[in-house]
mmCIF file of C-alpha atoms in Angstrom:
data_model
loop_
_atom_site.group_PDB
_atom_site.id
_atom_site.type_symbol
_atom_site.label_atom_id
_atom_site.label_comp_id
_atom_site.label_asym_id
_atom_site.label_seq_id
_atom_site.Cartn_x
_atom_site.Cartn_y
_atom_site.Cartn_z
ATOM 1 C CA ALA V 1 0.000 0.000 0.000
ATOM 2 C CA GLN V 2 1.178 3.488 -0.721
ATOM 3 C CA SER V 3 1.511 6.306 1.777
ATOM 4 C CA VAL V 4 2.269 10.009 1.667
ATOM 5 C CA THR V 5 4.162 12.044 4.226
ATOM 6 C CA GLN V 6 4.037 15.795 4.463
ATOM 7 C CA PRO V 7 6.391 16.565 7.338
ATOM 8 C CA ASP V 8 5.463 20.215 7.760
ATOM 9 C CA ALA V 9 2.040 20.798 9.249
ATOM 10 C CA ARG V 10 2.313 24.583 9.030
ATOM 11 C CA VAL V 11 4.522 26.955 7.089
ATOM 12 C CA THR V 12 4.551 30.719 7.442
ATOM 13 C CA VAL V 13 6.252 32.876 4.834
ATOM 14 C CA SER V 14 6.349 36.541 3.978
ATOM 15 C CA GLU V 15 4.755 37.788 0.800
ATOM 16 C CA GLY V 16 7.291 37.763 -2.013
ATOM 17 C CA ALA V 17 9.420 35.063 -0.412
ATOM 18 C CA SER V 18 9.964 31.649 -1.895
ATOM 19 C CA LEU V 19 8.070 28.589 -0.721
ATOM 20 C CA GLN V 20 8.895 24.904 -0.664
ATOM 21 C CA LEU V 21 6.527 22.243 0.620
ATOM 22 C CA ARG V 22 7.883 18.792 1.152
ATOM 23 C CA CYS V 23 6.257 15.529 0.167
ATOM 24 C CA LYS V 24 7.621 12.022 0.401
ATOM 25 C CA TYR V 25 5.853 8.903 -0.669
ATOM 26 C CA SER V 26 6.172 5.223 -0.047
ATOM 27 C CA SER V 27 5.218 2.856 -2.813
ATOM 28 C CA SER V 28 6.365 -0.390 -4.400
ATOM 29 C CA VAL V 29 6.346 1.253 -7.822
ATOM 30 C CA THR V 30 6.551 4.838 -8.992
ATOM 31 C CA PRO V 31 3.083 6.238 -8.499
ATOM 32 C CA TYR V 32 1.229 9.044 -10.184
ATOM 33 C CA LEU V 33 1.814 12.194 -8.140
ATOM 34 C CA PHE V 34 -0.370 15.209 -7.523
ATOM 35 C CA TRP V 35 -0.481 18.430 -5.590
ATOM 36 C CA TYR V 36 -3.872 19.857 -4.659
ATOM 37 C CA VAL V 37 -4.743 23.105 -2.910
ATOM 38 C CA GLN V 38 -7.699 23.745 -0.615
ATOM 39 C CA TYR V 39 -8.576 27.393 -0.163
ATOM 40 C CA PRO V 40 -10.610 28.351 2.896
ATOM 41 C CA ARG V 41 -14.098 26.829 2.912
ATOM 42 C CA GLN V 42 -13.590 25.241 -0.494
ATOM 43 C CA GLY V 43 -12.927 21.837 -2.016
ATOM 44 C CA LEU V 44 -9.795 20.691 -3.777
ATOM 45 C CA GLN V 45 -8.196 22.205 -6.824
ATOM 46 C CA LEU V 46 -5.447 20.520 -8.796
ATOM 47 C CA LEU V 47 -2.194 22.463 -8.934
ATOM 48 C CA LEU V 48 -0.130 20.019 -10.951
ATOM 49 C CA LYS V 49 0.461 16.358 -11.634
ATOM 50 C CA TYR V 50 3.314 14.072 -12.640
ATOM 51 C CA TYR V 51 2.951 10.900 -14.620
ATOM 52 C CA SER V 52 6.304 10.488 -16.385
ATOM 53 C CA GLY V 53 8.994 12.358 -18.288
ATOM 54 C CA ASP V 54 10.580 15.613 -17.180
ATOM 55 C CA PRO V 55 10.809 15.431 -13.387
ATOM 56 C CA VAL V 56 10.058 19.132 -13.029
ATOM 57 C CA VAL V 57 6.432 19.859 -13.744
ATOM 58 C CA GLN V 58 4.836 23.243 -14.038
ATOM 59 C CA GLY V 59 1.463 23.956 -12.531
ATOM 60 C CA VAL V 60 -0.964 26.804 -12.177
ATOM 61 C CA ASN V 61 -0.284 30.118 -10.455
ATOM 62 C CA GLY V 62 3.493 29.801 -10.739
ATOM 63 C CA PHE V 63 3.813 26.540 -8.836
ATOM 64 C CA GLU V 64 6.148 23.778 -9.874
ATOM 65 C CA ALA V 65 7.155 20.465 -8.379
ATOM 66 C CA GLU V 66 10.126 18.186 -8.798
ATOM 67 C CA PHE V 67 9.938 14.429 -8.758
ATOM 68 C CA SER V 68 12.893 12.513 -7.381
ATOM 69 C CA LYS V 69 12.787 8.761 -7.709
ATOM 70 C CA SER V 70 15.913 8.272 -5.624
ATOM 71 C CA ASN V 71 14.446 10.281 -2.758
ATOM 72 C CA SER V 72 10.830 9.192 -3.268
ATOM 73 C CA SER V 73 9.895 12.825 -3.117
ATOM 74 C CA PHE V 74 7.695 15.292 -4.944
ATOM 75 C CA HIS V 75 8.374 18.708 -3.422
ATOM 76 C CA LEU V 76 6.322 21.736 -4.388
ATOM 77 C CA ARG V 77 7.892 25.151 -4.971
ATOM 78 C CA LYS V 78 6.972 28.680 -5.777
ATOM 79 C CA ALA V 79 9.511 31.429 -6.332
ATOM 80 C CA SER V 80 7.471 34.322 -4.947
ATOM 81 C CA VAL V 81 4.287 33.851 -2.947
ATOM 82 C CA HIS V 82 1.282 36.126 -2.796
ATOM 83 C CA TRP V 83 -1.091 36.534 0.129
ATOM 84 C CA SER V 84 -3.735 34.662 -1.897
ATOM 85 C CA ASP V 85 -1.549 31.553 -1.738
ATOM 86 C CA SER V 86 -2.580 31.087 1.880
ATOM 87 C CA ALA V 87 -4.284 27.709 1.876
ATOM 88 C CA VAL V 88 -3.787 24.063 2.725
ATOM 89 C CA TYR V 89 -1.723 22.073 0.246
ATOM 90 C CA PHE V 90 -2.130 18.333 -0.166
ATOM 91 C CA CYS V 91 0.253 15.952 -1.823
ATOM 92 C CA ALA V 92 -1.409 12.827 -3.229
ATOM 93 C CA VAL V 93 -0.478 9.644 -5.062
ATOM 94 C CA SER V 94 -2.330 7.048 -7.045
ATOM 95 C CA MET V 95 -1.287 3.748 -8.535
ATOM 96 C CA GLY V 96 -1.423 2.471 -12.086
ATOM 97 C CA ALA V 97 -2.932 3.748 -15.299
ATOM 98 C CA ASN V 98 -6.281 2.094 -14.658
ATOM 99 C CA SER V 99 -6.770 3.870 -11.386
ATOM 100 C CA ALA V 100 -4.885 7.048 -12.071
ATOM 101 C CA GLY V 101 -6.698 9.983 -10.564
ATOM 102 C CA ASN V 102 -9.287 7.829 -8.829
ATOM 103 C CA LYS V 103 -7.938 6.099 -5.771
ATOM 104 C CA LEU V 104 -5.891 8.919 -4.394
ATOM 105 C CA THR V 105 -3.976 8.608 -1.164
ATOM 106 C CA PHE V 106 -3.517 12.015 0.407
ATOM 107 C CA GLY V 107 -0.952 13.387 2.790
ATOM 108 C CA ILE V 108 -2.144 15.177 5.880
ATOM 109 C CA GLY V 109 -1.662 18.571 4.276
ATOM 110 C CA THR V 110 0.516 21.607 4.929
ATOM 111 C CA ARG V 111 -1.175 24.816 5.976
ATOM 112 C CA VAL V 112 0.531 27.822 4.410
ATOM 113 C CA LEU V 113 0.126 31.285 5.818
ATOM 114 C CA VAL V 114 1.483 34.159 3.788
ATOM 115 C CA ARG V 115 2.152 37.290 5.845
ATOM 116 C CA PRO V 116 1.785 40.669 4.168
ATOM 117 C CA GLY T 1 -14.849 22.979 -19.434
ATOM 118 C CA ALA T 2 -15.291 20.120 -17.032
ATOM 119 C CA LEU T 3 -17.009 20.941 -13.749
ATOM 120 C CA VAL T 4 -18.360 19.027 -10.802
ATOM 121 C CA TYR T 5 -21.174 20.437 -8.693
ATOM 122 C CA GLN T 6 -22.050 19.177 -5.267
ATOM 123 C CA TYR T 7 -25.266 19.847 -3.424
ATOM 124 C CA PRO T 8 -25.829 20.935 -0.756
ATOM 125 C CA ARG T 9 -22.722 22.962 0.116
ATOM 126 C CA ARG T 10 -23.488 22.773 3.819
ATOM 127 C CA THR T 11 -25.939 20.791 5.865
ATOM 128 C CA ILE T 12 -26.758 20.138 9.495
ATOM 129 C CA CYS T 13 -28.524 17.054 10.684
ATOM 130 C CA LYS T 14 -29.563 15.686 14.028
ATOM 131 C CA SER T 15 -27.658 12.780 15.458
ATOM 132 C CA GLY T 16 -29.151 9.505 14.246
ATOM 133 C CA THR T 17 -30.763 10.939 11.152
ATOM 134 C CA SER T 18 -29.651 10.542 7.550
ATOM 135 C CA MET T 19 -28.414 12.970 4.969
ATOM 136 C CA ARG T 20 -28.172 12.633 1.191
ATOM 137 C CA MET T 21 -25.653 14.523 -0.918
ATOM 138 C CA GLU T 22 -25.454 14.830 -4.664
ATOM 139 C CA CYS T 23 -22.728 15.157 -7.268
ATOM 140 C CA GLN T 24 -23.299 16.397 -10.791
ATOM 141 C CA ALA T 25 -20.703 16.279 -13.589
ATOM 142 C CA VAL T 26 -20.966 18.944 -16.276
ATOM 143 C CA GLY T 27 -19.050 18.982 -19.523
ATOM 144 C CA PHE T 28 -17.815 15.411 -19.423
ATOM 145 C CA GLN T 29 -19.030 11.896 -18.825
ATOM 146 C CA ALA T 30 -18.333 10.751 -15.297
ATOM 147 C CA THR T 31 -17.635 7.074 -15.811
ATOM 148 C CA SER T 32 -15.946 6.920 -12.419
ATOM 149 C CA VAL T 33 -16.839 8.743 -9.239
ATOM 150 C CA ALA T 34 -14.861 8.718 -6.011
ATOM 151 C CA TRP T 35 -16.304 9.869 -2.695
ATOM 152 C CA TYR T 36 -13.908 11.179 -0.052
ATOM 153 C CA ARG T 37 -14.353 12.449 3.476
ATOM 154 C CA GLN T 38 -12.196 15.002 5.238
ATOM 155 C CA SER T 39 -12.854 14.795 8.955
ATOM 156 C CA PRO T 40 -11.987 17.826 11.114
ATOM 157 C CA GLN T 41 -8.222 18.383 11.282
ATOM 158 C CA LYS T 42 -7.571 15.375 9.071
ATOM 159 C CA THR T 43 -6.754 14.540 5.499
ATOM 160 C CA PHE T 44 -9.015 13.066 2.851
ATOM 161 C CA GLU T 45 -10.054 9.443 3.166
ATOM 162 C CA LEU T 46 -11.481 7.498 0.274
ATOM 163 C CA ILE T 47 -14.924 6.131 1.071
ATOM 164 C CA ALA T 48 -15.714 4.320 -2.153
ATOM 165 C CA LEU T 49 -15.131 4.172 -5.884
ATOM 166 C CA SER T 50 -18.093 3.918 -8.199
ATOM 167 C CA THR T 51 -17.816 3.023 -11.876
ATOM 168 C CA VAL T 52 -20.856 2.907 -14.119
ATOM 169 C CA ASN T 53 -21.881 -0.685 -14.858
ATOM 170 C CA SER T 54 -19.566 -2.049 -12.166
ATOM 171 C CA ALA T 55 -19.933 -2.816 -8.501
ATOM 172 C CA ILE T 56 -19.145 -0.014 -6.064
ATOM 173 C CA LYS T 57 -15.937 -0.674 -4.138
ATOM 174 C CA TYR T 58 -15.851 0.477 -0.542
ATOM 175 C CA GLU T 59 -12.673 1.082 1.376
ATOM 176 C CA GLN T 60 -11.939 -0.495 4.713
ATOM 177 C CA ASN T 61 -13.921 1.169 7.510
ATOM 178 C CA PHE T 62 -16.661 2.260 5.108
ATOM 179 C CA THR T 63 -19.669 0.144 4.178
ATOM 180 C CA GLN T 64 -22.590 0.251 1.816
ATOM 181 C CA GLU T 65 -24.889 -0.108 4.803
ATOM 182 C CA LYS T 66 -23.620 3.179 6.206
ATOM 183 C CA PHE T 67 -22.818 5.095 2.984
ATOM 184 C CA PRO T 68 -25.070 3.834 0.186
ATOM 185 C CA ILE T 69 -24.075 5.265 -3.185
ATOM 186 C CA SER T 70 -26.047 5.595 -6.384
ATOM 187 C CA HIS T 71 -24.392 6.184 -9.764
ATOM 188 C CA PRO T 72 -27.254 5.762 -12.230
ATOM 189 C CA ASN T 73 -25.783 7.555 -15.248
ATOM 190 C CA LEU T 74 -22.698 9.337 -16.593
ATOM 191 C CA SER T 75 -23.491 12.695 -15.039
ATOM 192 C CA PHE T 76 -24.853 12.021 -11.578
ATOM 193 C CA SER T 77 -23.983 10.292 -8.332
ATOM 194 C CA SER T 78 -25.383 10.524 -4.841
ATOM 195 C CA MET T 79 -24.315 9.266 -1.464
ATOM 196 C CA THR T 80 -26.276 9.048 1.762
ATOM 197 C CA VAL T 81 -24.846 9.132 5.256
ATOM 198 C CA LEU T 82 -27.186 6.905 7.258
ATOM 199 C CA ASN T 83 -27.634 7.359 10.990
ATOM 200 C CA ALA T 84 -25.143 10.176 11.160
ATOM 201 C CA TYR T 85 -23.226 10.723 14.384
ATOM 202 C CA LEU T 86 -20.510 13.095 15.486
ATOM 203 C CA GLU T 87 -17.750 11.020 13.928
ATOM 204 C CA ASP T 88 -19.413 11.481 10.526
ATOM 205 C CA ARG T 89 -18.822 15.220 10.575
ATOM 206 C CA GLY T 90 -16.636 16.613 7.869
ATOM 207 C CA LEU T 91 -16.319 17.686 4.279
ATOM 208 C CA TYR T 92 -17.495 15.118 1.751
ATOM 209 C CA LEU T 93 -15.890 15.483 -1.646
ATOM 210 C CA CYS T 94 -16.990 13.973 -4.901
ATOM 211 C CA GLY T 95 -14.302 13.451 -7.536
ATOM 212 C CA ALA T 96 -15.272 12.403 -11.030
ATOM 213 C CA ARG T 97 -13.393 11.488 -14.160
ATOM 214 C CA SER T 98 -14.097 10.249 -17.638
ATOM 215 C CA GLY T 99 -12.927 6.889 -18.903
ATOM 216 C CA VAL T 100 -9.798 8.197 -20.604
ATOM 217 C CA SER T 101 -6.659 6.714 -19.097
ATOM 218 C CA ASN T 102 -4.680 9.123 -16.973
ATOM 219 C CA GLU T 103 -7.515 11.613 -16.965
ATOM 220 C CA ARG T 104 -7.457 13.451 -13.702
ATOM 221 C CA LEU T 105 -10.205 13.731 -11.135
ATOM 222 C CA PHE T 106 -12.354 16.832 -11.114
ATOM 223 C CA PHE T 107 -13.519 17.663 -7.619
ATOM 224 C CA GLY T 108 -16.590 19.484 -6.477
ATOM 225 C CA HIS T 109 -16.543 22.044 -3.666
ATOM 226 C CA GLY T 110 -17.769 19.431 -1.251
ATOM 227 C CA THR T 111 -20.678 19.047 1.141
ATOM 228 C CA LYS T 112 -19.902 20.071 4.682
ATOM 229 C CA LEU T 113 -21.812 17.935 7.141
ATOM 230 C CA SER T 114 -22.362 19.022 10.719
ATOM 231 C CA VAL T 115 -24.084 16.711 13.192
ATOM 232 C CA LEU T 116 -25.884 18.027 16.275
#
């Protein structure tokens, strides 16, 4: 069974600073990897996903993530955050083409607070 | 574009009563629907996967007797929380995707369930 670890429960950054959110996964094979964002009082929105190929994937709103097979990681980054990036960010994995995007296993989430 | 609507957005029910929530896919055919629950201060747990013309698969700790799901066509799914108690509180998310391999899940905004 796969699992996802997000070691940072909360991250506080100043507006304009860079942001990195860590995600490590445990799986017998390389899974499909996702980052979702949950804005206050809302559901989930997909930021980006990785299936194969270039390990650095670009997402919406200036986010990118880098897959590392050797480290079993899929860290999320943004060069310069805005106050509107305050939200909870979830890393998620799924297994196999037939279930890709369906049976997602989520991390516990990292709450990001951007200070003005 | 592809959208998923969930109804209601918020609901309150008395302990021991039941509550039905709906999920509507717009702009694509929802061959697969996944229902998740986010309990307070926790991450998202998969309740069940529903694929049209296939049996609904429930995850461990979730049963059809407690969370009956209907997926009658390619645009609609509903789930009922029977005999709701405090531990059933949370945000219930519907995620739907079409049958194309690697197609991602589109999530609704969720139904927030409070139990008195």
